[in-house]
Short mmCIF file of C-alpha atoms in Angstrom, two decimals:
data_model
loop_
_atom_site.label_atom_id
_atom_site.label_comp_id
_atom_site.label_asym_id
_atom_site.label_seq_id
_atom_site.Cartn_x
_atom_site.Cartn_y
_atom_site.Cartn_z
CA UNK A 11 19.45 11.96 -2.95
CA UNK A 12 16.72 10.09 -5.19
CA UNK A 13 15.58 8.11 -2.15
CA UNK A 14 15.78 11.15 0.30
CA UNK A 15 13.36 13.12 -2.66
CA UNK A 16 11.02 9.95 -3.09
CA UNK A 17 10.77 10.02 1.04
CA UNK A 18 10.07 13.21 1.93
CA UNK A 19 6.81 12.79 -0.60
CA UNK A 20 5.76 9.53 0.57
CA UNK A 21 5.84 10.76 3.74
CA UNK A 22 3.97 14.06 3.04
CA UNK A 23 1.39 10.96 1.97
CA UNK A 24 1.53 9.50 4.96
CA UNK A 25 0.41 12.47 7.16
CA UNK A 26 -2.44 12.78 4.38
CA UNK A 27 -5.87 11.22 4.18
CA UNK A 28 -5.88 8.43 1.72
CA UNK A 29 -8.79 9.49 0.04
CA UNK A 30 -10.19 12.18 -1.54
CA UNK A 31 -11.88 15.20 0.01
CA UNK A 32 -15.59 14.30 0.83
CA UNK A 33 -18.14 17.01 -0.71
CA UNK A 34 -19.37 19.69 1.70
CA UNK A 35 -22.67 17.79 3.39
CA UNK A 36 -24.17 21.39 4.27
CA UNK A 37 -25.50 21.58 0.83
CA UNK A 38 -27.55 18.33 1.08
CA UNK A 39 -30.99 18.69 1.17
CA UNK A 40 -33.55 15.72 1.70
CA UNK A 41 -37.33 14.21 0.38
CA UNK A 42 -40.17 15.09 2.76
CA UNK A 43 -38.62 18.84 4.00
CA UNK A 44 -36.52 16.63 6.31
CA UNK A 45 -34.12 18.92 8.19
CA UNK A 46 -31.21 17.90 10.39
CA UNK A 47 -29.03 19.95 13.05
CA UNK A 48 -25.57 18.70 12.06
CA UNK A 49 -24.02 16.68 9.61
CA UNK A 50 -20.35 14.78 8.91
CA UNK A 51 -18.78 14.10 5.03
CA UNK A 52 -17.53 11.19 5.75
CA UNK A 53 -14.32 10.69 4.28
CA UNK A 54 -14.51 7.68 2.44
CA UNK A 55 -16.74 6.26 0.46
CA UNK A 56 -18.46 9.54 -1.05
CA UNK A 57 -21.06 9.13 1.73
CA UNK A 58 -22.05 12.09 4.13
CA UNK A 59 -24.46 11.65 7.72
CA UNK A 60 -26.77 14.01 8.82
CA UNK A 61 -28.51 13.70 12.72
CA UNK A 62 -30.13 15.62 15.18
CA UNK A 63 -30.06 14.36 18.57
CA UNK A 64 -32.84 15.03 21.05
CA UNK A 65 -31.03 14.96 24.44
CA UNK A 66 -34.45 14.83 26.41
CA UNK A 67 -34.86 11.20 25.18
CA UNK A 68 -31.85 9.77 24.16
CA UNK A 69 -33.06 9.18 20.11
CA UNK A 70 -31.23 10.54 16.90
CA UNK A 71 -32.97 11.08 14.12
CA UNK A 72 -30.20 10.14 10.68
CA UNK A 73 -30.21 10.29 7.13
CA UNK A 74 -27.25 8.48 5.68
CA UNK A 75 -26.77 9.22 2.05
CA UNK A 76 -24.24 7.50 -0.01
CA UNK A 77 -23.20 7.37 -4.03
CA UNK A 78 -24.01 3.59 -5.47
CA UNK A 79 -25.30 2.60 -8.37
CA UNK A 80 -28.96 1.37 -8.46
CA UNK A 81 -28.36 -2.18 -8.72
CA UNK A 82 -25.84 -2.03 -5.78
CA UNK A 83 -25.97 -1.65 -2.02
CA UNK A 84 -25.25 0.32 1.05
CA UNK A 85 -24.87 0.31 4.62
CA UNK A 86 -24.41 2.67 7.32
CA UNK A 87 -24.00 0.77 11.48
CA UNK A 88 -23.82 1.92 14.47
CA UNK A 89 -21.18 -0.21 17.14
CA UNK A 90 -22.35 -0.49 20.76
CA UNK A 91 -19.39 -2.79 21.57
CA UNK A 92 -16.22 -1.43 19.97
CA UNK A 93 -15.28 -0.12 16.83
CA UNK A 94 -15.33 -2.04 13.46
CA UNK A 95 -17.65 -4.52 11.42
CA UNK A 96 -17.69 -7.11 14.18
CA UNK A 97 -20.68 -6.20 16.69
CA UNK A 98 -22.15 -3.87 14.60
CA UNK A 99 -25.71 -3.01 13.92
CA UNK A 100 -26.93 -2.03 10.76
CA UNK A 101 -29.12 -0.62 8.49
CA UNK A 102 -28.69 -1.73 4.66
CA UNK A 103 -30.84 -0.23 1.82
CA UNK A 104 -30.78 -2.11 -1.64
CA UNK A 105 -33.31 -3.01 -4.77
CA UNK A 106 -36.38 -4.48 -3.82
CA UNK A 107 -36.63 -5.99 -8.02
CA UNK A 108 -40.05 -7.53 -7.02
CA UNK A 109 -41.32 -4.15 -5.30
CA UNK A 110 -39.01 -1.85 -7.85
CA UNK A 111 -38.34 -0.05 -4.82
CA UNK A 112 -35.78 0.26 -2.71
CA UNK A 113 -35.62 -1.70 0.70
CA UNK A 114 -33.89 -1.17 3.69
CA UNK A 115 -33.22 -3.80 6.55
CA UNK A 116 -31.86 -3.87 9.79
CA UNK A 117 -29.04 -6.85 10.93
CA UNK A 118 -26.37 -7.47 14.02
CA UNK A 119 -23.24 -8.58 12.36
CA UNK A 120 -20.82 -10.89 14.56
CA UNK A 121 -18.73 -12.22 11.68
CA UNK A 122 -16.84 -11.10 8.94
CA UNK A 123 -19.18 -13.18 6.40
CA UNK A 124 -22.92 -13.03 7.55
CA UNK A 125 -25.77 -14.36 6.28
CA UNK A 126 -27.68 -11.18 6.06
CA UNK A 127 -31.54 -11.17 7.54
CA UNK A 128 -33.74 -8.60 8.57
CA UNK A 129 -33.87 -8.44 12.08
CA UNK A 130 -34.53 -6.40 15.30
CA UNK A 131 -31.42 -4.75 16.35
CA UNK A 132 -29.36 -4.83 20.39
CA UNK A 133 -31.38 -1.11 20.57
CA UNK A 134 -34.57 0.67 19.40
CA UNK A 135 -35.34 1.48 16.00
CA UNK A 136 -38.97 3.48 15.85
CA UNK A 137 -38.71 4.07 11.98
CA UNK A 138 -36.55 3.31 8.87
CA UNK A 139 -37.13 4.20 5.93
CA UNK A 140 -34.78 4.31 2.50
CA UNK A 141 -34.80 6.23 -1.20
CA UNK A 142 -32.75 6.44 -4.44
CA UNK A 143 -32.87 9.14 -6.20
CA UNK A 144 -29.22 11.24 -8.34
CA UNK A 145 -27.49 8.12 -8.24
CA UNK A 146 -27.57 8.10 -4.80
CA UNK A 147 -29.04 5.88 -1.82
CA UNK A 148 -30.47 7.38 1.31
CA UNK A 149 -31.19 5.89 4.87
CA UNK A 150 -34.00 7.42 6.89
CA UNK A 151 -34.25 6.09 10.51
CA UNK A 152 -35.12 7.13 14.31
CA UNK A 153 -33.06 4.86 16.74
CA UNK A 154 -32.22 4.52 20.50
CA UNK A 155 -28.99 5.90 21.08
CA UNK A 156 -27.09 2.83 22.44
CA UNK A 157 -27.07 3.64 26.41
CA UNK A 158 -27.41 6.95 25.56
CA UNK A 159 -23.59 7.57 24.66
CA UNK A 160 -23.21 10.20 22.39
CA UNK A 161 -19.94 9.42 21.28
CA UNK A 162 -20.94 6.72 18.88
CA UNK A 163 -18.75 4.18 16.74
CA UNK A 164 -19.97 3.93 13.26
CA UNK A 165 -19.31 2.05 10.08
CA UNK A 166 -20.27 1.99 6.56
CA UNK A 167 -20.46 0.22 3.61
CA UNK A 168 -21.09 -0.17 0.01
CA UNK A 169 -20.87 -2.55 -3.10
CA UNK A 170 -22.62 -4.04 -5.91
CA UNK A 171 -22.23 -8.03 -4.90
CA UNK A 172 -25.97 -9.08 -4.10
CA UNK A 173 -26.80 -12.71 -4.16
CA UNK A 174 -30.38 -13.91 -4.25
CA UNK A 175 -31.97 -10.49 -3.88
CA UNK A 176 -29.76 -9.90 -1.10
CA UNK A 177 -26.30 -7.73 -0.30
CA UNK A 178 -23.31 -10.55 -0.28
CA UNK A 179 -20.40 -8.89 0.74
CA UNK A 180 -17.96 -6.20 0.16
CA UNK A 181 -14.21 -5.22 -0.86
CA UNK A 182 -11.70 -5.46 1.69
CA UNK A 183 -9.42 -2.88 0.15
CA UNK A 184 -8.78 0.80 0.49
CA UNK A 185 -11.81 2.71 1.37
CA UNK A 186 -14.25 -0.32 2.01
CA UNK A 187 -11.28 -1.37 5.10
CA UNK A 188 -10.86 2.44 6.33
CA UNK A 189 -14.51 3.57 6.26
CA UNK A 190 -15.34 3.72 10.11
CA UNK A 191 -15.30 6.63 12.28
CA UNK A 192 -15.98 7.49 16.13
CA UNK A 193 -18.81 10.52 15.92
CA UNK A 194 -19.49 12.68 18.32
CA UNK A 195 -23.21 13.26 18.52
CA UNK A 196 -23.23 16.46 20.33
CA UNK A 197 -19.91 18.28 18.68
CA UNK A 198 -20.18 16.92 15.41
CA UNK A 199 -16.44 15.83 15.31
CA UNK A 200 -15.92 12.79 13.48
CA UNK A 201 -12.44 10.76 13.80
CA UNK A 202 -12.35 8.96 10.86
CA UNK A 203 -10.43 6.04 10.53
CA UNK A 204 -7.41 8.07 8.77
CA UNK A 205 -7.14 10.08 12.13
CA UNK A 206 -6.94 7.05 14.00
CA UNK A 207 -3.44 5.24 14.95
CA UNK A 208 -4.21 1.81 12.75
CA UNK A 209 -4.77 4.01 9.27
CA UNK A 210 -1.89 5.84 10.33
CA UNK A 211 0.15 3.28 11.23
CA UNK A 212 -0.63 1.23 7.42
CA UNK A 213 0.43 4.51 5.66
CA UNK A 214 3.70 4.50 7.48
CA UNK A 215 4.09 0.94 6.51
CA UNK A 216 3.53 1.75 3.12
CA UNK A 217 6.29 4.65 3.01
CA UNK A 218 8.73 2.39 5.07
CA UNK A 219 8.69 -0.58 2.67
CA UNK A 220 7.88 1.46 -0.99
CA UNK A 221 11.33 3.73 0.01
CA UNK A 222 13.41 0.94 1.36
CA UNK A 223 12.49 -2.24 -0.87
CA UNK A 224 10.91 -0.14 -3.98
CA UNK A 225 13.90 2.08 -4.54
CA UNK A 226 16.48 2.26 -2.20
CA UNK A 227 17.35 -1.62 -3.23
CA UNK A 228 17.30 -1.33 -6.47
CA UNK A 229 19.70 1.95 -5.99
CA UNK A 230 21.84 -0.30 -4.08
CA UNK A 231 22.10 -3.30 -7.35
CA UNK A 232 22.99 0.09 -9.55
CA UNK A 233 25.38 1.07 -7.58
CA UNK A 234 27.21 -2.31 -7.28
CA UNK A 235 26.64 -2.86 -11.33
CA UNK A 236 27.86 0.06 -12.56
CA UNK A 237 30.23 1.96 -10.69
CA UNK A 238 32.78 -0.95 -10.07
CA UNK A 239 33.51 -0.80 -13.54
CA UNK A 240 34.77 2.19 -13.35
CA UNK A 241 38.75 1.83 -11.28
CA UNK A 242 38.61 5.20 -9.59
CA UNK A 243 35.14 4.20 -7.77
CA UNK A 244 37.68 1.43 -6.27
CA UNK A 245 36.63 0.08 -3.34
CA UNK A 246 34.27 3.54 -3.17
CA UNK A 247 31.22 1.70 -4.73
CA UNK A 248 31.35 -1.53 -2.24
CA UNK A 249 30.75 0.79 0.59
CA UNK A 250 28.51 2.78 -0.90
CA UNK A 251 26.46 -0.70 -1.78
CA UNK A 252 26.85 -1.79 1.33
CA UNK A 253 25.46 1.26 3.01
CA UNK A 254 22.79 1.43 0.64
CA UNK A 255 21.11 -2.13 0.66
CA UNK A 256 22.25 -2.26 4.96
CA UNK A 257 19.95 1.00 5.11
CA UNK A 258 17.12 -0.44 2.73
CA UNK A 259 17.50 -4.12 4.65
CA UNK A 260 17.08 -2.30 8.42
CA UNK A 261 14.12 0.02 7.12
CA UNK A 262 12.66 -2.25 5.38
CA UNK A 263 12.53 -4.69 8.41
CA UNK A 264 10.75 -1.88 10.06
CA UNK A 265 8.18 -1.67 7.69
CA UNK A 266 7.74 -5.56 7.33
CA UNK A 267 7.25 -6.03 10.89
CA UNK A 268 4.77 -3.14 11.49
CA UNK A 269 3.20 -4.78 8.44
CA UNK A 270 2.39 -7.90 10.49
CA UNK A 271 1.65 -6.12 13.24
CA UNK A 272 -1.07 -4.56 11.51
CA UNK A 273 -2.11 -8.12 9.59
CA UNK A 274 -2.51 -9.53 13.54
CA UNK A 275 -4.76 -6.97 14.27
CA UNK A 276 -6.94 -6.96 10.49
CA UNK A 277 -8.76 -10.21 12.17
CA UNK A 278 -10.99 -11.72 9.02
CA UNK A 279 -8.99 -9.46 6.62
CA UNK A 280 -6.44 -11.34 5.07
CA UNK A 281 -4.00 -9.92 1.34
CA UNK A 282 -2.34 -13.29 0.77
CA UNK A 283 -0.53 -12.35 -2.23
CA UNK A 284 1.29 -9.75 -0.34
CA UNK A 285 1.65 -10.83 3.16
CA UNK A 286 3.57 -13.88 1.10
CA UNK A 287 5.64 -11.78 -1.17
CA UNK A 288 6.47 -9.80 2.10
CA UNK A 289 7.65 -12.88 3.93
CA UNK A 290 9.58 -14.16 0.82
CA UNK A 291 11.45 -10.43 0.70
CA UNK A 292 12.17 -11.03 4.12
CA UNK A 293 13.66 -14.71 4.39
CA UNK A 294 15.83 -13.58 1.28
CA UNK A 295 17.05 -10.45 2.09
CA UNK A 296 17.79 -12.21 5.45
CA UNK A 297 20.36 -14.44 3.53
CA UNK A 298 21.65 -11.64 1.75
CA UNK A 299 22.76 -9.80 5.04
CA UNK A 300 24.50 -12.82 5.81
CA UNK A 301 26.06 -13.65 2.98
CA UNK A 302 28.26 -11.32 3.26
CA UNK A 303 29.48 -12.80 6.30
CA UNK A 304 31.18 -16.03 3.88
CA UNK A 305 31.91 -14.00 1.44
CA UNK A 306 35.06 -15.33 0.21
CA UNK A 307 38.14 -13.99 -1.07
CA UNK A 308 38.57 -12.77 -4.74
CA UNK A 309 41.15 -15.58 -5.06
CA UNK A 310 39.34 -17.73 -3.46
CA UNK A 311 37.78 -20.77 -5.91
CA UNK A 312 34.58 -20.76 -4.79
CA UNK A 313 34.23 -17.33 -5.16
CA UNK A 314 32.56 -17.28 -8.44
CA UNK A 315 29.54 -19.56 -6.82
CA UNK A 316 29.04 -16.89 -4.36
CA UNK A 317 28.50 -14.25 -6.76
CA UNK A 318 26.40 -16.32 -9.12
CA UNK A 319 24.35 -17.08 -5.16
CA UNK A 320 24.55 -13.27 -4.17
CA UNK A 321 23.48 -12.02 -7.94
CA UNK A 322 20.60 -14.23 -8.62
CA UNK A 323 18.64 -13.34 -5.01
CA UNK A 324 19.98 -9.91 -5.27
CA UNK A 325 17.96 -9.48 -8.29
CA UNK A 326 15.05 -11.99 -7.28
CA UNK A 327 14.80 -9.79 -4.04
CA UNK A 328 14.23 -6.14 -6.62
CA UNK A 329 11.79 -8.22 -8.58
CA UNK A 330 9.50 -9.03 -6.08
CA UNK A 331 10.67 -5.87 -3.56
CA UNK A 332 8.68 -3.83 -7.23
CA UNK A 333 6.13 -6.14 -7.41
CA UNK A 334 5.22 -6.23 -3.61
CA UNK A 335 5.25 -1.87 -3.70
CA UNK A 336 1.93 -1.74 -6.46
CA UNK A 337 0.41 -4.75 -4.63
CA UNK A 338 0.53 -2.68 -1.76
CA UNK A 339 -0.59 0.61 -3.64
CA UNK A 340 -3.45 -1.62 -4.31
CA UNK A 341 -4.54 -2.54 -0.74
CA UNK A 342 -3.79 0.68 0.40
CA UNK A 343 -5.26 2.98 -2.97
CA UNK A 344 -3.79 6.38 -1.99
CA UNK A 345 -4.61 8.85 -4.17
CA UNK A 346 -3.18 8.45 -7.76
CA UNK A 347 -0.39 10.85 -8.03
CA UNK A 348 2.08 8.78 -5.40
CA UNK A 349 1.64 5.53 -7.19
CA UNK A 350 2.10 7.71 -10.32
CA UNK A 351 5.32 9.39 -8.21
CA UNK A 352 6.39 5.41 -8.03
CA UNK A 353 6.06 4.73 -11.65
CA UNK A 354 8.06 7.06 -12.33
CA UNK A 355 10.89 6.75 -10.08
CA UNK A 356 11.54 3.15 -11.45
CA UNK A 357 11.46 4.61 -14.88
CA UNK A 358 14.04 7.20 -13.73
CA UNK A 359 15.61 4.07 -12.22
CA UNK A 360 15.76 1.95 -15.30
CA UNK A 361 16.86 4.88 -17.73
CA UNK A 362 19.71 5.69 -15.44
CA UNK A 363 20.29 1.84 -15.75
CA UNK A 364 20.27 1.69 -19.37
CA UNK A 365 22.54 4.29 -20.24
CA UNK A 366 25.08 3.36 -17.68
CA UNK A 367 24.90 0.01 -19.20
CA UNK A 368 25.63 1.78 -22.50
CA UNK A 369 28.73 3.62 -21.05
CA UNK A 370 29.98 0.30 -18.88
CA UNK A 371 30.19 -1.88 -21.87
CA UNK A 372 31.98 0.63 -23.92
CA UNK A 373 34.64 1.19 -21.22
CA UNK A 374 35.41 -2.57 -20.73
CA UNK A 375 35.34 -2.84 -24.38
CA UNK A 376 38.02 -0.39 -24.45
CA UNK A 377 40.10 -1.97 -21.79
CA UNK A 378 39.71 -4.93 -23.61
CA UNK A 379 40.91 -3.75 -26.51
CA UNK A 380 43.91 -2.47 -25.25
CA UNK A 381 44.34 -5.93 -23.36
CA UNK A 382 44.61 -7.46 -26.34
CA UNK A 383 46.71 -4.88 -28.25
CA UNK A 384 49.34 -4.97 -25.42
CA UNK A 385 49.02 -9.23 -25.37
CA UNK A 386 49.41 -9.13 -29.37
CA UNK A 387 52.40 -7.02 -29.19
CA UNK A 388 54.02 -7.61 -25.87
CA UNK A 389 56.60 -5.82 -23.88
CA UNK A 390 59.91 -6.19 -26.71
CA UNK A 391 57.94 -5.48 -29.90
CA UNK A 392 57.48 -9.50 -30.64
CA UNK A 393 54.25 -10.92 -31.48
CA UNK A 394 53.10 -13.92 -30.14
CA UNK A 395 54.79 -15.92 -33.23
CA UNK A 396 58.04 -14.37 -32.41
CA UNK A 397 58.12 -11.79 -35.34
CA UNK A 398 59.52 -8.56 -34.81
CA UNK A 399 57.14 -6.06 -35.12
CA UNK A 400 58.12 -2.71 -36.56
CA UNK A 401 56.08 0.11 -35.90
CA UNK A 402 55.43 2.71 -38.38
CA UNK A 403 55.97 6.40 -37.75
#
């Protein structure tokens, strides 16, 4: 029931941007009287565009505007070629210190670390221009539209790494991976890179793998822990384990392989940590699944190495199957009520754990006790010194 609860939100997530609702642009207003017939807010980033497109000869005037603090950067890049950083051409304002003003460049970008110049771009530019002002940096320019396609792939940017006077990359989490969008000059519709099938397809990925290996696993050691202790969950709580870490294993499977499905196509863009403790979860909940094919007998002698095996990777596997879950809700950063939602789930998790711990001990105790009363007076009344024992009403 837990799981089916935790679920149902994560997948309410899923279907959700991943970041937070972008203020109206409408209200915008710019230096100069500038006016412009439509604008997008983008949603990532806090940034918003505003254009107007003259049909007659295929130019767009934009102001980009995007929150950054003054010592930091931005970027906003139109794609001729495809969508994403690679190919793009772009326009990057940042602190002139010598000029105290702010400057704004123009660079192609074919690689995933460039050495970033000023320099003429694969299309017209006839004017650029770019401001700070309310803790904000804006880009003024008048382009080419690239062969006059008004459906346009863009892409922007921001951070504070700047190296020699000059912007030196960027994060490669959350909204700094997502913020790219296919805009439609004419209609105004933006598909932003949560409507698109890759952003979807990571949020799935997320819910897959933070319901299977993030709770549904350690559900599954709970189970196993706790209710064999008690004789009327005989053999009840082995297929309930079973069904319960089976399920996790083939969802979670799902999720791990859509997750490097994803990595294949993230070309320059590369979370180590967790791609590693993903392939680690994998290999050993691999040998879990099969260990239960050699699992011996209970009389069996070399049953007690199997379950000393079977315990240690079962809880290796919830260790790392936690872990892995906030080092994803830190690639991904979803908004902070579902990792919150997470948190406490495990806490739910581990309380449940704790005070079945309490009541498990206390039960064997008891059965121990009686063991041992039974043992110390045996079947005829004789104690194990043979003295009769007399029992007194």
């Amino acid at each position: 029931m837990m799981q089916a609860i935790f679920l149902c939100l994560l997948l309410s997530f899923s279907l959700q941007s991943s970041s937070a609702q972008a203020q109206n642009c409408s209200s915008e207003s710019f230096s100069g009287n500038r006016q412009y017939s439509s604008c997008n807010s983008l949603p990532y980033l806090g940034a918003s565009l505003h254009w107007t497109y003259h049909a007659s000869n295929g130019t767009v005037d934009v102001a980009y505007r995007a929150p950054q603090s003054s010592s930091g950067w931005v970027a906003w890049a139109i794609n001729p070629s495809g969508a994403g950083m690679i190919g793009a051409n772009a326009f990057l304002a940042f602190p002139d210190s010598a000029a105290g003003a702010v400057t704004v460049w123009t660079t192609q970008l074919s690689t995933y670390s460039p050495t970033v110049q000023d320099q003429n771009l694969s299309f017209s530019v006839y004017s650029k221009a770019a401001e700070y002002s309310d803790g904000s940096y804006t880009i003024y320019a008048t382009l080419e539209v690239p062969s006059n396609n008004t459906k346009a792939n863009v892409v922007w940017q921001a951070s504070t790494q700047i190296e020699n006077g000059v912007p030196n990359g960027h994060s490669t989490l959350g909204d700094n991976v997502n913020s790219q969008s296919t805009l439609d000059l004419l209609s105004g519709h933006a598909a932003s890179a949560a409507d698109n099938s890759k952003q979807h397809r990571m949020n799935i990925h997320g819910v897959l793998n933070a319901v299977s290996w993030g709770v549904m696993m350690p559900m599954g050691a709970i189970i196993a822990r706790y209710l064999r202790v008690f004789q009327a969950a005989d053999p009840a709580w082995y297929y309930l384990h079973i069904a319960c870490q089976i399920s996790a294993y083939i969802i979670g499977v799902s999720g791990w392989g859509l997750g490097l499905k994803l990595g294949s196509e993230s070309v320059g863009v590369v979370h180590h940590k967790h791609r590693m403790m993903g392939i680690a979860l994998f290999c050993l909940a691999t040998l879990q699944v099969f260990a239960l094919l050699l699992r011996p007998d209970k009389k069996n002698k070399h049953r007690i190495y199997w379950n000393m095996y079977h315990h240690s990777v079962g809880y290796l596997v919830i260790i790392l199957s936690v872990v892995n879950t906030f080092e994803g809700f830190e690639i991904l950063l979803p908004a902070k009520k579902w990792k919150h939602a997470y948190i406490a789930t495990i806490v739910l998790l581990l309380v449940i754990a704790l005070v079945l711990e309490v009541i498990t001990w206390a039960v064997v105790l008891r059965r121990r006790s009686k063991s041992s009363e039974k043992s110390h007076h045996g079947s005829n009344g004789v104690n194990g010194h043979g003295v009769k024992q007399y029992q007194v009403a």
